[in-house]
Amino acid sequence: LHQNELANLPLGRLDRIQMVTLLWSVKEAVYKCFGIPAIDFSHDISIVSIAKDLSEVIVDFKPSHIFGAKVYCHFLEEHWLTYIFHKN
């Protein structure tokens, strides 16, 4: 995660762990969707905004010049499911 993303995490230990896991999962979903090798997760995939209910995260993916992509998020049985739709 980028320093700015880390600075905005919740202060509680469990909330912080859950949020770090969510954001990393979001970045993994973006990486796997676009498949560009050798990217820097902290600089190439930026978290723009997070829905209050954590159901959606908006990201920018700089290597592909994709801005405002929506990643969908669901918390199921203590695990995050994140996915993105993209039309080529």
Short mmCIF file of C-alpha atoms in Angstrom, two decimals:
data_model
loop_
_atom_site.label_atom_id
_atom_site.label_comp_id
_atom_site.label_asym_id
_atom_site.label_seq_id
_atom_site.Cartn_x
_atom_site.Cartn_y
_atom_site.Cartn_z
CA LEU A 1 0.00 0.00 0.00
CA HIS A 2 1.04 3.59 -0.58
CA GLN A 3 1.98 5.76 2.41
CA ASN A 4 -1.16 7.89 1.92
CA GLU A 5 -3.35 4.79 1.97
CA LEU A 6 -1.66 3.52 5.13
CA ALA A 7 -2.10 6.91 6.83
CA ASN A 8 -5.89 6.76 6.39
CA LEU A 9 -6.41 3.33 7.94
CA PRO A 10 -8.59 2.92 11.05
CA LEU A 11 -6.77 3.01 14.37
CA GLY A 12 -8.23 -0.15 15.94
CA ARG A 13 -6.09 -3.23 15.42
CA LEU A 14 -8.84 -5.50 14.05
CA ASP A 15 -10.34 -2.76 11.88
CA ARG A 16 -6.86 -1.94 10.58
CA ILE A 17 -6.11 -5.57 9.71
CA GLN A 18 -9.48 -5.93 7.97
CA MET A 19 -8.94 -2.74 5.95
CA VAL A 20 -5.36 -3.63 4.93
CA THR A 21 -6.61 -7.04 3.80
CA LEU A 22 -9.44 -5.44 1.81
CA LEU A 23 -7.20 -2.90 0.08
CA TRP A 24 -4.57 -5.50 -0.79
CA SER A 25 -7.29 -7.78 -2.19
CA VAL A 26 -8.64 -4.87 -4.27
CA LYS A 27 -5.18 -4.24 -5.71
CA GLU A 28 -4.74 -7.96 -6.46
CA ALA A 29 -8.08 -8.00 -8.32
CA VAL A 30 -7.00 -5.02 -10.45
CA TYR A 31 -3.59 -6.58 -11.14
CA LYS A 32 -5.14 -9.90 -12.19
CA CYS A 33 -7.77 -8.21 -14.34
CA PHE A 34 -5.27 -6.28 -16.44
CA GLY A 35 -2.32 -8.69 -16.24
CA ILE A 36 0.51 -6.22 -16.69
CA PRO A 37 3.69 -7.73 -15.22
CA ALA A 38 6.16 -5.95 -12.93
CA ILE A 39 3.86 -3.26 -11.58
CA ASP A 40 4.34 -1.50 -8.26
CA PHE A 41 1.17 -2.02 -6.22
CA SER A 42 1.83 1.03 -4.06
CA HIS A 43 2.32 3.49 -6.94
CA ASP A 44 0.61 1.98 -10.00
CA ILE A 45 -2.73 1.11 -8.37
CA SER A 46 -4.18 3.97 -6.34
CA ILE A 47 -7.17 3.77 -4.01
CA VAL A 48 -9.32 6.79 -4.88
CA SER A 49 -12.32 6.21 -2.61
CA ILE A 50 -13.98 3.57 -0.47
CA ALA A 51 -17.74 3.24 0.03
CA LYS A 52 -18.80 3.68 3.65
CA ASP A 53 -20.26 0.16 3.67
CA LEU A 54 -17.02 -1.17 2.06
CA SER A 55 -18.98 -2.65 -0.86
CA GLU A 56 -17.07 -0.72 -3.55
CA VAL A 57 -13.61 0.74 -3.95
CA ILE A 58 -12.72 3.16 -6.74
CA VAL A 59 -9.18 2.81 -8.11
CA ASP A 60 -6.87 4.29 -10.70
CA PHE A 61 -4.59 1.93 -12.63
CA LYS A 62 -1.88 4.12 -14.08
CA PRO A 63 -0.09 1.65 -16.44
CA SER A 64 -3.30 1.17 -18.45
CA HIS A 65 -4.50 4.78 -18.06
CA ILE A 66 -7.68 3.55 -16.38
CA PHE A 67 -9.13 6.00 -13.90
CA GLY A 68 -12.17 5.55 -11.69
CA ALA A 69 -12.46 1.77 -12.06
CA LYS A 70 -14.92 0.20 -9.65
CA VAL A 71 -13.92 -2.87 -7.63
CA TYR A 72 -16.76 -4.71 -5.89
CA CYS A 73 -16.17 -6.07 -2.39
CA HIS A 74 -17.99 -8.61 -0.22
CA PHE A 75 -16.99 -9.85 3.23
CA LEU A 76 -17.93 -13.53 3.46
CA GLU A 77 -17.15 -15.76 6.41
CA GLU A 78 -14.17 -13.64 7.48
CA HIS A 79 -12.71 -13.41 3.95
CA TRP A 80 -12.82 -10.65 1.34
CA LEU A 81 -14.13 -11.39 -2.13
CA THR A 82 -13.12 -8.63 -4.56
CA TYR A 83 -13.77 -8.45 -8.28
CA ILE A 84 -13.73 -6.04 -11.17
CA PHE A 85 -15.43 -6.04 -14.57
CA HIS A 86 -13.59 -4.58 -17.53
CA LYS A 87 -14.47 -4.59 -21.20
CA ASN A 88 -11.55 -4.72 -23.61
#
